Amino acid sequence: MNRTTSPGDIPDRSWIDRIAPGPARPYLRLARLDRPIGTWLLLYPCWWGMALALGAAAGSGVDAWRVAWLAVLFALGAVVMRGAGCVVNDILDRDFDARVARTSTRPIPSGQVSVAQALAYLAGLLALGLAILLQFNPPTIWLGVASLALVFPYPLMKRITWWPQLFLGLTFNWGALMGWTAITGAAEPSGAVLAPLALYAAGVVWTLGYDTIYAHQDKEDDARIGVRSTALRLGPASRAWVGGFYAATVAGLAAAGLLAELSPLFLAPLALATLQLTWQTARWNPDDPANCLAKFKSNKWFALLVLLALAAGSV
């Protein structure tokens, strides 16, 4: 399939088309609210960090209602900040997006939203994100502020490095650290300080894997317009590299569970998660954009299995 003649990436007849007011639709699409996979991939590491901390703090009297409220806050924050990140990305990439078939129909390159309007929208999203962030304890607030040093430069990475997927991993998995501190601010576990770092590292290499798969959708257009990615850098060796990234992911998750002294119940769901990654790698066709997108989206199931593993290990 020729990428230059492929359809755009905006879903047909999504909930936005069915129920959202007409003037709001371009802004909802700009925040990718019709494509929740990015929100899930941003949210799950936050919940992973919470679950890992709960396991490490077992018996410390953590308030269940407080934990539920924190989980909701992370969900709201993921929606808002993923949207803000997409707005930043589309403002900076508007010229590139206009030259790629898959992205040319996005609100900014198609002229539905001006840059000035997008900047005003971004300001509103960031203000809402700040209001959500201020509900957390101080260590988590400061980690959230620090994450902006990763969020804003990320869209520029594809211009200067063949490894923008690594920078995305550093950005998207920052929530693993925030999830940990959101819990440990109320109930400090003894030791296990390396556990959230192992979890964060596992998330980073996981993102390297799934975003390399995603990047193969656009490799022809990216090569034509001069955008860099691991898909282009790794080329025919991509499958072996993705398999290696996923193996490192499992190793990092196992290390995090060991460092947090999770129970052996952690292992069975982790084994299922490992099988999911194995299936992805074996069944992935790097030259079929639809297959790449499907395998990329399947990572929400891997992330859910990891959450179940961490939750089981905290029992």
Short mmCIF file of C-alpha atoms in Angstrom, two decimals:
data_model
loop_
_atom_site.label_atom_id
_atom_site.label_comp_id
_atom_site.label_asym_id
_atom_site.label_seq_id
_atom_site.Cartn_x
_atom_site.Cartn_y
_atom_site.Cartn_z
CA MET A 1 0.00 0.00 0.00
CA ASN A 2 1.38 3.40 -0.97
CA ARG A 3 1.45 5.72 2.02
CA THR A 4 1.13 8.83 -0.15
CA THR A 5 -2.35 7.75 -1.25
CA SER A 6 -3.59 6.34 2.03
CA PRO A 7 -6.51 7.93 3.88
CA GLY A 8 -6.14 10.37 6.76
CA ASP A 9 -5.98 9.25 10.36
CA ILE A 10 -9.19 10.93 11.56
CA PRO A 11 -11.85 8.25 12.19
CA ASP A 12 -15.06 8.41 10.15
CA ARG A 13 -18.28 8.89 12.10
CA SER A 14 -16.72 8.91 15.55
CA TRP A 15 -18.64 10.09 18.62
CA ILE A 16 -17.44 13.60 17.79
CA ASP A 17 -19.37 13.56 14.49
CA ARG A 18 -22.44 12.05 16.12
CA ILE A 19 -22.95 14.19 19.21
CA ALA A 20 -20.47 17.10 19.45
CA PRO A 21 -21.55 20.61 18.36
CA GLY A 22 -20.10 21.56 14.98
CA PRO A 23 -17.82 24.40 16.17
CA ALA A 24 -16.27 22.16 18.85
CA ARG A 25 -15.42 19.27 16.55
CA PRO A 26 -12.06 20.51 15.20
CA TYR A 27 -10.84 21.22 18.75
CA LEU A 28 -11.91 17.81 20.03
CA ARG A 29 -10.11 16.20 17.09
CA LEU A 30 -7.07 18.37 17.72
CA ALA A 31 -6.87 16.89 21.23
CA ARG A 32 -7.32 13.38 19.70
CA LEU A 33 -10.42 12.73 21.80
CA ASP A 34 -11.70 10.50 19.00
CA ARG A 35 -8.58 8.30 19.31
CA PRO A 36 -8.22 7.24 22.96
CA ILE A 37 -5.28 4.85 22.51
CA GLY A 38 -2.76 7.61 23.24
CA THR A 39 -4.57 8.48 26.45
CA TRP A 40 -4.49 4.84 27.56
CA LEU A 41 -0.78 4.58 26.84
CA LEU A 42 -0.17 7.72 28.90
CA LEU A 43 -2.49 6.69 31.73
CA TYR A 44 -1.48 3.10 32.35
CA PRO A 45 2.06 3.90 33.54
CA CYS A 46 0.50 6.23 36.15
CA TRP A 47 -1.68 3.40 37.40
CA TRP A 48 1.30 1.02 37.25
CA GLY A 49 3.24 3.33 39.56
CA MET A 50 0.32 3.47 41.97
CA ALA A 51 -0.10 -0.31 41.99
CA LEU A 52 3.63 -0.88 42.51
CA ALA A 53 3.69 1.57 45.41
CA LEU A 54 0.66 -0.09 46.98
CA GLY A 55 2.46 -3.41 46.83
CA ALA A 56 5.60 -1.95 48.38
CA ALA A 57 3.51 -0.21 51.06
CA ALA A 58 1.38 -3.27 51.87
CA GLY A 59 0.09 -3.09 55.42
CA SER A 60 0.74 0.64 55.74
CA GLY A 61 -2.93 1.55 56.03
CA VAL A 62 -3.42 3.29 52.68
CA ASP A 63 -6.89 4.87 52.38
CA ALA A 64 -8.80 3.01 49.63
CA TRP A 65 -10.99 6.03 48.84
CA ARG A 66 -7.93 8.22 48.46
CA VAL A 67 -6.39 5.68 46.09
CA ALA A 68 -9.57 5.63 43.99
CA TRP A 69 -9.60 9.44 43.85
CA LEU A 70 -5.96 9.52 42.77
CA ALA A 71 -6.72 7.02 40.01
CA VAL A 72 -9.52 9.27 38.75
CA LEU A 73 -7.27 12.33 38.88
CA PHE A 74 -4.64 10.54 36.82
CA ALA A 75 -7.30 9.57 34.28
CA LEU A 76 -8.50 13.15 33.95
CA GLY A 77 -4.93 14.41 33.78
CA ALA A 78 -4.04 11.90 31.07
CA VAL A 79 -6.92 13.07 28.88
CA VAL A 80 -6.05 16.74 29.32
CA MET A 81 -2.27 16.47 29.03
CA ARG A 82 -2.38 14.05 26.12
CA GLY A 83 -4.60 16.62 24.40
CA ALA A 84 -2.16 19.41 25.23
CA GLY A 85 0.73 17.37 23.88
CA CYS A 86 -1.15 16.74 20.65
CA VAL A 87 -1.82 20.45 20.23
CA VAL A 88 1.88 21.25 20.71
CA ASN A 89 2.79 18.49 18.27
CA ASP A 90 0.36 19.70 15.61
CA ILE A 91 1.42 23.34 15.91
CA LEU A 92 5.09 22.47 15.45
CA ASP A 93 4.47 19.81 12.80
CA ARG A 94 1.85 21.63 10.76
CA ASP A 95 4.06 21.95 7.68
CA PHE A 96 5.14 18.31 7.84
CA ASP A 97 1.56 17.14 8.46
CA ALA A 98 0.34 18.96 5.37
CA ARG A 99 2.74 16.89 3.25
CA VAL A 100 1.80 13.47 4.66
CA ALA A 101 -1.41 11.79 3.48
CA ARG A 102 -2.26 10.31 6.89
CA THR A 103 -2.00 13.66 8.71
CA SER A 104 -3.00 16.21 6.07
CA THR A 105 -6.63 16.28 7.23
CA ARG A 106 -5.79 17.20 10.82
CA PRO A 107 -7.40 20.48 12.02
CA ILE A 108 -4.37 22.76 11.69
CA PRO A 109 -2.90 21.70 8.31
CA SER A 110 -6.42 21.50 6.85
CA GLY A 111 -7.17 25.07 7.99
CA GLN A 112 -10.01 24.24 10.38
CA VAL A 113 -8.06 25.69 13.34
CA SER A 114 -5.55 28.54 13.08
CA VAL A 115 -2.26 28.56 14.98
CA ALA A 116 -3.54 31.43 17.15
CA GLN A 117 -6.68 29.49 18.00
CA ALA A 118 -4.62 26.38 18.76
CA LEU A 119 -2.38 28.37 21.12
CA ALA A 120 -5.41 29.71 23.00
CA TYR A 121 -6.80 26.19 23.24
CA LEU A 122 -3.44 24.94 24.50
CA ALA A 123 -3.44 27.59 27.23
CA GLY A 124 -6.85 26.42 28.39
CA LEU A 125 -5.78 22.77 28.46
CA LEU A 126 -2.63 23.61 30.43
CA ALA A 127 -4.65 25.63 32.95
CA LEU A 128 -7.01 22.68 33.43
CA GLY A 129 -4.04 20.33 33.73
CA LEU A 130 -2.54 22.54 36.42
CA ALA A 131 -5.80 22.53 38.37
CA ILE A 132 -5.76 18.72 38.32
CA LEU A 133 -2.07 18.52 39.23
CA LEU A 134 -2.54 20.73 42.29
CA GLN A 135 -4.77 18.05 43.82
CA PHE A 136 -1.73 15.79 44.37
CA ASN A 137 0.90 15.86 47.11
CA PRO A 138 3.96 18.15 46.69
CA PRO A 139 6.42 15.52 45.34
CA THR A 140 3.93 14.55 42.64
CA ILE A 141 3.21 18.19 41.79
CA TRP A 142 6.91 18.90 41.28
CA LEU A 143 7.31 15.79 39.15
CA GLY A 144 4.37 16.94 37.04
CA VAL A 145 5.93 20.36 36.54
CA ALA A 146 9.24 18.73 35.60
CA SER A 147 7.50 16.64 32.95
CA LEU A 148 6.92 19.78 30.88
CA ALA A 149 10.65 19.76 30.10
CA LEU A 150 9.94 16.56 28.17
CA VAL A 151 6.47 17.35 26.77
CA PHE A 152 7.32 20.50 24.84
CA PRO A 153 10.62 19.47 23.15
CA TYR A 154 9.34 16.05 22.06
CA PRO A 155 7.80 17.13 18.71
CA LEU A 156 11.18 18.59 17.69
CA MET A 157 13.08 15.36 18.25
CA LYS A 158 12.16 13.88 14.87
CA ARG A 159 14.10 16.74 13.30
CA ILE A 160 17.37 16.13 15.15
CA THR A 161 17.60 12.42 16.03
CA TRP A 162 16.78 9.03 14.56
CA TRP A 163 15.46 8.08 18.02
CA PRO A 164 12.46 10.33 18.73
CA GLN A 165 10.70 7.20 20.02
CA LEU A 166 13.16 7.13 22.93
CA PHE A 167 12.22 10.69 23.85
CA LEU A 168 8.54 9.76 23.63
CA GLY A 169 9.23 6.88 26.01
CA LEU A 170 10.85 9.22 28.52
CA THR A 171 7.82 11.50 28.25
CA PHE A 172 4.92 9.06 28.17
CA ASN A 173 6.13 6.94 31.08
CA TRP A 174 6.90 9.78 33.48
CA GLY A 175 3.57 8.98 35.09
CA ALA A 176 5.07 5.79 36.54
CA LEU A 177 7.15 7.98 38.85
CA MET A 178 4.20 10.23 39.61
CA GLY A 179 1.96 7.28 40.42
CA TRP A 180 4.58 6.04 42.87
CA THR A 181 4.97 9.38 44.67
CA ALA A 182 1.20 9.96 44.75
CA ILE A 183 0.95 6.89 47.01
CA THR A 184 4.23 7.07 48.89
CA GLY A 185 3.60 10.66 49.92
CA ALA A 186 0.98 9.23 52.29
CA ALA A 187 2.59 5.88 53.13
CA GLU A 188 6.33 5.59 52.63
CA PRO A 189 7.42 2.03 51.88
CA SER A 190 10.60 0.85 53.51
CA GLY A 191 13.35 0.58 50.92
CA ALA A 192 12.33 -0.29 47.34
CA VAL A 193 13.43 3.14 46.13
CA LEU A 194 14.78 1.59 42.91
CA ALA A 195 11.47 -0.11 42.08
CA PRO A 196 9.80 2.91 40.41
CA LEU A 197 12.97 3.61 38.43
CA ALA A 198 12.95 0.03 37.12
CA LEU A 199 9.26 0.44 36.25
CA TYR A 200 9.99 3.71 34.45
CA ALA A 201 12.84 2.13 32.49
CA ALA A 202 10.58 -0.77 31.51
CA GLY A 203 8.00 1.70 30.23
CA VAL A 204 10.58 3.59 28.20
CA VAL A 205 11.75 0.51 26.28
CA TRP A 206 8.14 -0.62 25.89
CA THR A 207 7.39 2.68 24.15
CA LEU A 208 10.46 2.24 21.96
CA GLY A 209 8.88 -0.99 20.76
CA TYR A 210 5.31 0.08 20.17
CA ASP A 211 6.17 3.46 18.67
CA THR A 212 8.64 1.88 16.27
CA ILE A 213 5.74 -0.27 15.09
CA TYR A 214 3.60 2.86 14.78
CA ALA A 215 6.30 4.76 12.87
CA HIS A 216 6.40 2.12 10.15
CA GLN A 217 3.03 3.47 8.94
CA ASP A 218 4.72 6.63 7.70
CA LYS A 219 8.20 5.45 6.73
CA GLU A 220 7.79 6.27 3.03
CA ASP A 221 6.47 9.78 3.64
CA ASP A 222 8.97 10.38 6.46
CA ALA A 223 11.87 9.46 4.18
CA ARG A 224 10.50 11.74 1.47
CA ILE A 225 10.14 14.84 3.66
CA GLY A 226 13.18 14.30 5.89
CA VAL A 227 11.53 13.24 9.17
CA ARG A 228 13.59 10.81 11.28
CA SER A 229 12.38 7.78 13.20
CA THR A 230 13.51 4.42 14.51
CA ALA A 231 11.49 2.82 11.70
CA LEU A 232 13.88 4.40 9.19
CA ARG A 233 16.99 3.98 11.32
CA LEU A 234 16.43 0.27 12.04
CA GLY A 235 14.90 -0.59 8.68
CA PRO A 236 14.69 -4.33 7.92
CA ALA A 237 16.11 -5.10 11.37
CA SER A 238 13.13 -3.48 13.09
CA ARG A 239 11.44 -6.74 14.08
CA ALA A 240 14.54 -8.00 15.90
CA TRP A 241 14.96 -4.64 17.64
CA VAL A 242 11.31 -4.49 18.68
CA GLY A 243 11.64 -8.01 20.07
CA GLY A 244 14.67 -6.84 22.03
CA PHE A 245 12.85 -3.78 23.33
CA TYR A 246 9.96 -5.94 24.46
CA ALA A 247 12.29 -8.45 26.14
CA ALA A 248 13.89 -5.57 28.05
CA THR A 249 10.39 -4.39 29.00
CA VAL A 250 9.56 -7.70 30.64
CA ALA A 251 12.93 -7.80 32.39
CA GLY A 252 12.37 -4.29 33.76
CA LEU A 253 8.89 -5.14 34.99
CA ALA A 254 10.17 -8.28 36.70
CA ALA A 255 12.94 -6.24 38.34
CA ALA A 256 10.42 -3.65 39.56
CA GLY A 257 8.26 -6.37 41.10
CA LEU A 258 11.27 -7.97 42.77
CA LEU A 259 12.54 -4.66 44.16
CA ALA A 260 9.07 -3.82 45.51
CA GLU A 261 8.84 -7.31 47.03
CA LEU A 262 5.56 -8.11 45.31
CA SER A 263 3.97 -11.50 45.97
CA PRO A 264 4.39 -14.39 43.48
CA LEU A 265 0.84 -13.69 42.25
CA PHE A 266 2.54 -11.03 40.13
CA LEU A 267 4.07 -13.66 37.85
CA ALA A 268 1.07 -15.27 36.12
CA PRO A 269 -0.40 -12.03 34.65
CA LEU A 270 3.14 -10.94 33.73
CA ALA A 271 3.54 -14.19 31.78
CA LEU A 272 0.34 -13.41 29.88
CA ALA A 273 1.63 -9.89 29.17
CA THR A 274 4.83 -11.42 27.83
CA LEU A 275 2.80 -13.63 25.49
CA GLN A 276 0.96 -10.56 24.23
CA LEU A 277 4.24 -8.86 23.31
CA THR A 278 5.47 -12.06 21.69
CA TRP A 279 2.29 -12.23 19.61
CA GLN A 280 2.73 -8.60 18.56
CA THR A 281 6.28 -9.15 17.37
CA ALA A 282 5.51 -12.40 15.54
CA ARG A 283 2.36 -11.18 13.79
CA TRP A 284 3.54 -7.68 12.91
CA ASN A 285 3.91 -6.81 9.22
CA PRO A 286 6.09 -3.69 8.96
CA ASP A 287 4.99 -3.09 5.35
CA ASP A 288 1.24 -3.10 6.08
CA PRO A 289 0.11 0.21 7.66
CA ALA A 290 -3.20 -1.27 8.85
CA ASN A 291 -1.35 -4.11 10.55
CA CYS A 292 1.07 -1.66 12.16
CA LEU A 293 -1.80 0.38 13.58
CA ALA A 294 -3.60 -2.70 14.88
CA LYS A 295 -0.49 -4.03 16.63
CA PHE A 296 0.23 -0.59 18.08
CA LYS A 297 -3.31 -0.32 19.46
CA SER A 298 -3.09 -3.78 21.00
CA ASN A 299 -0.67 -2.40 23.57
CA LYS A 300 -3.63 -1.26 25.65
CA TRP A 301 -4.21 -4.96 26.42
CA PHE A 302 -0.58 -5.47 27.33
CA ALA A 303 -0.76 -2.46 29.64
CA LEU A 304 -3.91 -3.82 31.28
CA LEU A 305 -2.23 -7.19 31.90
CA VAL A 306 0.72 -5.43 33.52
CA LEU A 307 -1.65 -3.48 35.77
CA LEU A 308 -3.35 -6.73 36.76
CA ALA A 309 0.08 -8.26 37.50
CA LEU A 310 1.10 -5.36 39.74
CA ALA A 311 -2.28 -5.37 41.49
CA ALA A 312 -2.12 -9.12 42.06
CA GLY A 313 1.40 -8.81 43.39
CA SER A 314 0.29 -6.25 45.94
CA VAL A 315 -2.19 -8.67 47.53
#
